PDB file of C-alpha atoms in Angstrom:
ATOM      1  CA  MET I  17     -14.913  -3.516  12.780  1.00 43.00           C
ATOM      2  CA  THR I  18     -13.241  -0.226  11.967  1.00 45.00           C
ATOM      3  CA  THR I  19      -9.752   0.177  13.325  1.00 51.00           C
ATOM      4  CA  ALA I  20      -8.594   3.621  14.360  1.00 61.00           C
ATOM      5  CA  ILE I  21      -5.792   4.657  12.043  1.00 69.00           C
ATOM      6  CA  ASP I  22      -4.269   8.131  12.219  1.00 81.00           C
ATOM      7  CA  ASP I  23      -5.691   9.996   9.203  1.00 86.00           C
ATOM      8  CA  THR I  24      -2.661  12.280   8.915  1.00 89.00           C
ATOM      9  CA  ARG I  25      -0.288   9.321   8.708  1.00 90.00           C
ATOM     10  CA  LEU I  26      -2.571   7.537   6.265  1.00 91.00           C
ATOM     11  CA  ASP I  27      -2.751  10.666   4.069  1.00 93.00           C
ATOM     12  CA  ALA I  28       1.056  10.903   4.002  1.00 94.00           C
ATOM     13  CA  THR I  29       1.348   7.210   3.202  1.00 95.00           C
ATOM     14  CA  PHE I  30      -1.109   7.340   0.295  1.00 95.00           C
ATOM     15  CA  ALA I  31       0.509  10.541  -1.027  1.00 96.00           C
ATOM     16  CA  ALA I  32       3.892   8.801  -1.014  1.00 97.00           C
ATOM     17  CA  LEU I  33       2.455   5.710  -2.711  1.00 96.00           C
ATOM     18  CA  ALA I  34       0.785   7.829  -5.412  1.00 97.00           C
ATOM     19  CA  ASN I  35       4.071   8.160  -7.319  1.00 98.00           C
ATOM     20  CA  SER I  36       5.329   5.318  -9.522  1.00 97.00           C
ATOM     21  CA  THR I  37       9.004   6.069  -8.811  1.00 98.00           C
ATOM     22  CA  ARG I  38       8.420   5.806  -5.076  1.00 98.00           C
ATOM     23  CA  ARG I  39       6.482   2.560  -5.545  1.00 97.00           C
ATOM     24  CA  ALA I  40       9.400   1.207  -7.592  1.00 98.00           C
ATOM     25  CA  ILE I  41      11.813   2.195  -4.819  1.00 98.00           C
ATOM     26  CA  LEU I  42       9.643   0.340  -2.299  1.00 97.00           C
ATOM     27  CA  ALA I  43       9.527  -2.696  -4.588  1.00 96.00           C
ATOM     28  CA  ARG I  44      13.324  -2.700  -4.711  1.00 97.00           C
ATOM     29  CA  LEU I  45      13.570  -2.315  -0.924  1.00 97.00           C
ATOM     30  CA  ALA I  46      11.194  -5.245  -0.472  1.00 95.00           C
ATOM     31  CA  ARG I  47      14.104  -7.392  -1.697  1.00 95.00           C
ATOM     32  CA  GLY I  48      16.446  -5.940   0.933  1.00 94.00           C
ATOM     33  CA  ALA I  49      18.186  -2.791   2.140  1.00 94.00           C
ATOM     34  CA  ALA I  50      19.986  -0.625  -0.413  1.00 95.00           C
ATOM     35  CA  THR I  51      21.980   2.583  -0.587  1.00 94.00           C
ATOM     36  CA  VAL I  52      20.669   5.670  -2.359  1.00 93.00           C
ATOM     37  CA  ASN I  53      23.129   5.004  -5.199  1.00 94.00           C
ATOM     38  CA  GLU I  54      21.794   1.470  -5.611  1.00 95.00           C
ATOM     39  CA  LEU I  55      18.213   2.722  -5.550  1.00 96.00           C
ATOM     40  CA  ALA I  56      19.007   5.401  -8.147  1.00 96.00           C
ATOM     41  CA  GLU I  57      20.549   3.004 -10.700  1.00 95.00           C
ATOM     42  CA  PRO I  58      17.391   2.044 -12.637  1.00 95.00           C
ATOM     43  CA  PHE I  59      16.047   5.606 -12.872  1.00 96.00           C
ATOM     44  CA  ASP I  60      16.844   8.230 -15.476  1.00 95.00           C
ATOM     45  CA  MET I  61      17.069  11.028 -12.926  1.00 95.00           C
ATOM     46  CA  THR I  62      19.666  12.731 -10.810  1.00 95.00           C
ATOM     47  CA  LEU I  63      20.788  11.400  -7.458  1.00 94.00           C
ATOM     48  CA  PRO I  64      19.276  14.435  -5.653  1.00 95.00           C
ATOM     49  CA  ALA I  65      15.915  13.721  -7.343  1.00 97.00           C
ATOM     50  CA  VAL I  66      15.958  10.107  -6.152  1.00 96.00           C
ATOM     51  CA  SER I  67      17.017  11.318  -2.718  1.00 95.00           C
ATOM     52  CA  LYS I  68      13.948  13.597  -2.615  1.00 97.00           C
ATOM     53  CA  HIS I  69      11.707  10.618  -3.381  1.00 98.00           C
ATOM     54  CA  ILE I  70      13.360   8.682  -0.563  1.00 97.00           C
ATOM     55  CA  LYS I  71      12.789  11.607   1.818  1.00 96.00           C
ATOM     56  CA  VAL I  72       9.078  11.579   0.954  1.00 97.00           C
ATOM     57  CA  LEU I  73       8.987   7.847   1.719  1.00 97.00           C
ATOM     58  CA  GLU I  74      10.882   8.484   4.962  1.00 96.00           C
ATOM     59  CA  ARG I  75       8.503  11.242   6.094  1.00 95.00           C
ATOM     60  CA  ALA I  76       5.585   8.918   5.362  1.00 95.00           C
ATOM     61  CA  GLY I  77       7.214   6.262   7.540  1.00 94.00           C
ATOM     62  CA  LEU I  78       7.555   3.802   4.658  1.00 96.00           C
ATOM     63  CA  VAL I  79      11.360   3.819   4.644  1.00 96.00           C
ATOM     64  CA  ARG I  80      14.013   4.182   7.311  1.00 94.00           C
ATOM     65  CA  ARG I  81      17.675   4.943   6.849  1.00 91.00           C
ATOM     66  CA  GLY I  82      20.248   3.102   8.870  1.00 84.00           C
ATOM     67  CA  HIS I  83      23.700   4.190   9.925  1.00 76.00           C
ATOM     68  CA  ARG I  84      26.524   1.904   8.900  1.00 69.00           C
ATOM     69  CA  ALA I  85      29.932   3.573   8.762  1.00 62.00           C
ATOM     70  CA  GLN I  86      29.802   6.061   5.878  1.00 67.00           C
ATOM     71  CA  PHE I  87      26.732   4.449   4.355  1.00 73.00           C
ATOM     72  CA  ARG I  88      23.106   5.066   5.213  1.00 81.00           C
ATOM     73  CA  PRO I  89      21.286   2.100   3.712  1.00 92.00           C
ATOM     74  CA  CYS I  90      17.541   2.434   3.242  1.00 94.00           C
ATOM     75  CA  ALA I  91      15.138  -0.271   4.335  1.00 94.00           C
ATOM     76  CA  ILE I  92      11.404  -0.715   4.000  1.00 94.00           C
ATOM     77  CA  GLU I  93       9.287  -0.049   7.090  1.00 92.00           C
ATOM     78  CA  ALA I  94       6.617  -2.738   7.001  1.00 88.00           C
ATOM     79  CA  SER I  95       4.478  -1.412   9.854  1.00 89.00           C
ATOM     80  CA  ARG I  96       3.254   1.572   7.828  1.00 90.00           C
ATOM     81  CA  LEU I  97       2.357  -0.701   4.922  1.00 89.00           C
ATOM     82  CA  GLN I  98       0.449  -2.851   7.410  1.00 90.00           C
ATOM     83  CA  GLU I  99      -1.651   0.211   8.294  1.00 90.00           C
ATOM     84  CA  VAL I 100      -2.571   0.629   4.620  1.00 90.00           C
ATOM     85  CA  SER I 101      -3.436  -3.055   4.417  1.00 90.00           C
ATOM     86  CA  THR I 102      -5.579  -2.823   7.559  1.00 89.00           C
ATOM     87  CA  TRP I 103      -7.400   0.216   6.178  1.00 89.00           C
ATOM     88  CA  ALA I 104      -8.045  -1.504   2.828  1.00 89.00           C
ATOM     89  CA  ASP I 105      -9.164  -4.735   4.522  1.00 90.00           C
ATOM     90  CA  GLN I 106     -11.959  -2.865   6.306  1.00 86.00           C
ATOM     91  CA  TYR I 107     -13.434  -1.823   2.986  1.00 86.00           C
ATOM     92  CA  ARG I 108     -12.691  -5.123   1.281  1.00 86.00           C
ATOM     93  CA  SER I 109     -14.856  -7.005   3.763  1.00 83.00           C
ATOM     94  CA  ILE I 110     -17.680  -4.481   3.321  1.00 86.00           C
ATOM     95  CA  TRP I 111     -17.577  -4.827  -0.469  1.00 87.00           C
ATOM     96  CA  GLU I 112     -17.274  -8.602  -0.354  1.00 85.00           C
ATOM     97  CA  SER I 113     -20.389  -8.711   1.805  1.00 85.00           C
ATOM     98  CA  ARG I 114     -22.243  -6.470  -0.638  1.00 85.00           C
ATOM     99  CA  PHE I 115     -21.173  -8.587  -3.601  1.00 85.00           C
ATOM    100  CA  ASP I 116     -22.321 -11.730  -1.779  1.00 84.00           C
ATOM    101  CA  GLN I 117     -25.723 -10.102  -1.210  1.00 88.00           C
ATOM    102  CA  MET I 118     -25.899  -9.093  -4.864  1.00 87.00           C
ATOM    103  CA  ASP I 119     -25.063 -12.672  -5.938  1.00 86.00           C
ATOM    104  CA  ILE I 120     -27.949 -13.969  -3.827  1.00 88.00           C
ATOM    105  CA  TYR I 121     -30.288 -11.372  -5.304  1.00 86.00           C
ATOM    106  CA  LEU I 122     -29.240 -12.154  -8.889  1.00 88.00           C
ATOM    107  CA  THR I 123     -29.635 -15.882  -8.255  1.00 89.00           C
ATOM    108  CA  GLN I 124     -33.155 -15.234  -6.973  1.00 88.00           C
ATOM    109  CA  LEU I 125     -33.973 -13.166 -10.061  1.00 87.00           C
ATOM    110  CA  GLN I 126     -32.799 -15.949 -12.365  1.00 89.00           C
ATOM    111  CA  ALA I 127     -34.613 -18.729 -10.509  1.00 83.00           C
ATOM    112  CA  PRO I 128     -37.879 -19.981 -12.013  1.00 82.00           C
ATOM    113  CA  GLN I 129     -40.930 -18.357 -10.402  1.00 71.00           C
ATOM    114  CA  GLY I 130     -41.899 -21.372  -8.327  1.00 59.00           C
ATOM    115  CA  LYS I 131     -38.439 -21.798  -6.771  1.00 55.00           C
ATOM    116  CA  LYS I 132     -37.774 -18.243  -5.509  1.00 54.00           C
ATOM    117  CA  GLY I 133     -38.821 -19.020  -1.964  1.00 56.00           C
ATOM    118  CA  ASN I 134     -36.489 -22.033  -1.709  1.00 55.00           C
ATOM    119  CA  LEU I 135     -33.299 -19.925  -1.479  1.00 53.00           C
TER     120      LEU I 135
END
C-alpha cells in the first residue's frame, strides 16, 4: 500500500510546515491568492521577514508566485499538500487497523469466560 513519495521533497514540505507563521500564511492562501503585503498584514514582523517565510514555502513547493503586471500574487500549491496527505494516510490506515485489533482483544478480555470463543 505504500506510495513512493520523494523523501527530499517530503522533508522540505514538513520543514516548511513546522513553523506556525508559514502555516498561517498557507491558511490565508487557502482562501485565495494574495500579495506579500496582504500576507504580511496580520504579522508583527518586517516585510522581508514575511518574504523569507514565503520563499521557504515556495522552495518546498507549497506556494507559487504568479506574474500579474507589477504584482506577484502568491497562491497555494495543493499538489504538495496532497503528497503530505497521501503519506499520512498510509500510516493512518495502519494505526486504524491496529486499533481495531486492540478493540477486539479488549472486548475478548472483558467477555465472560464462557463467551470468549463466540467472538
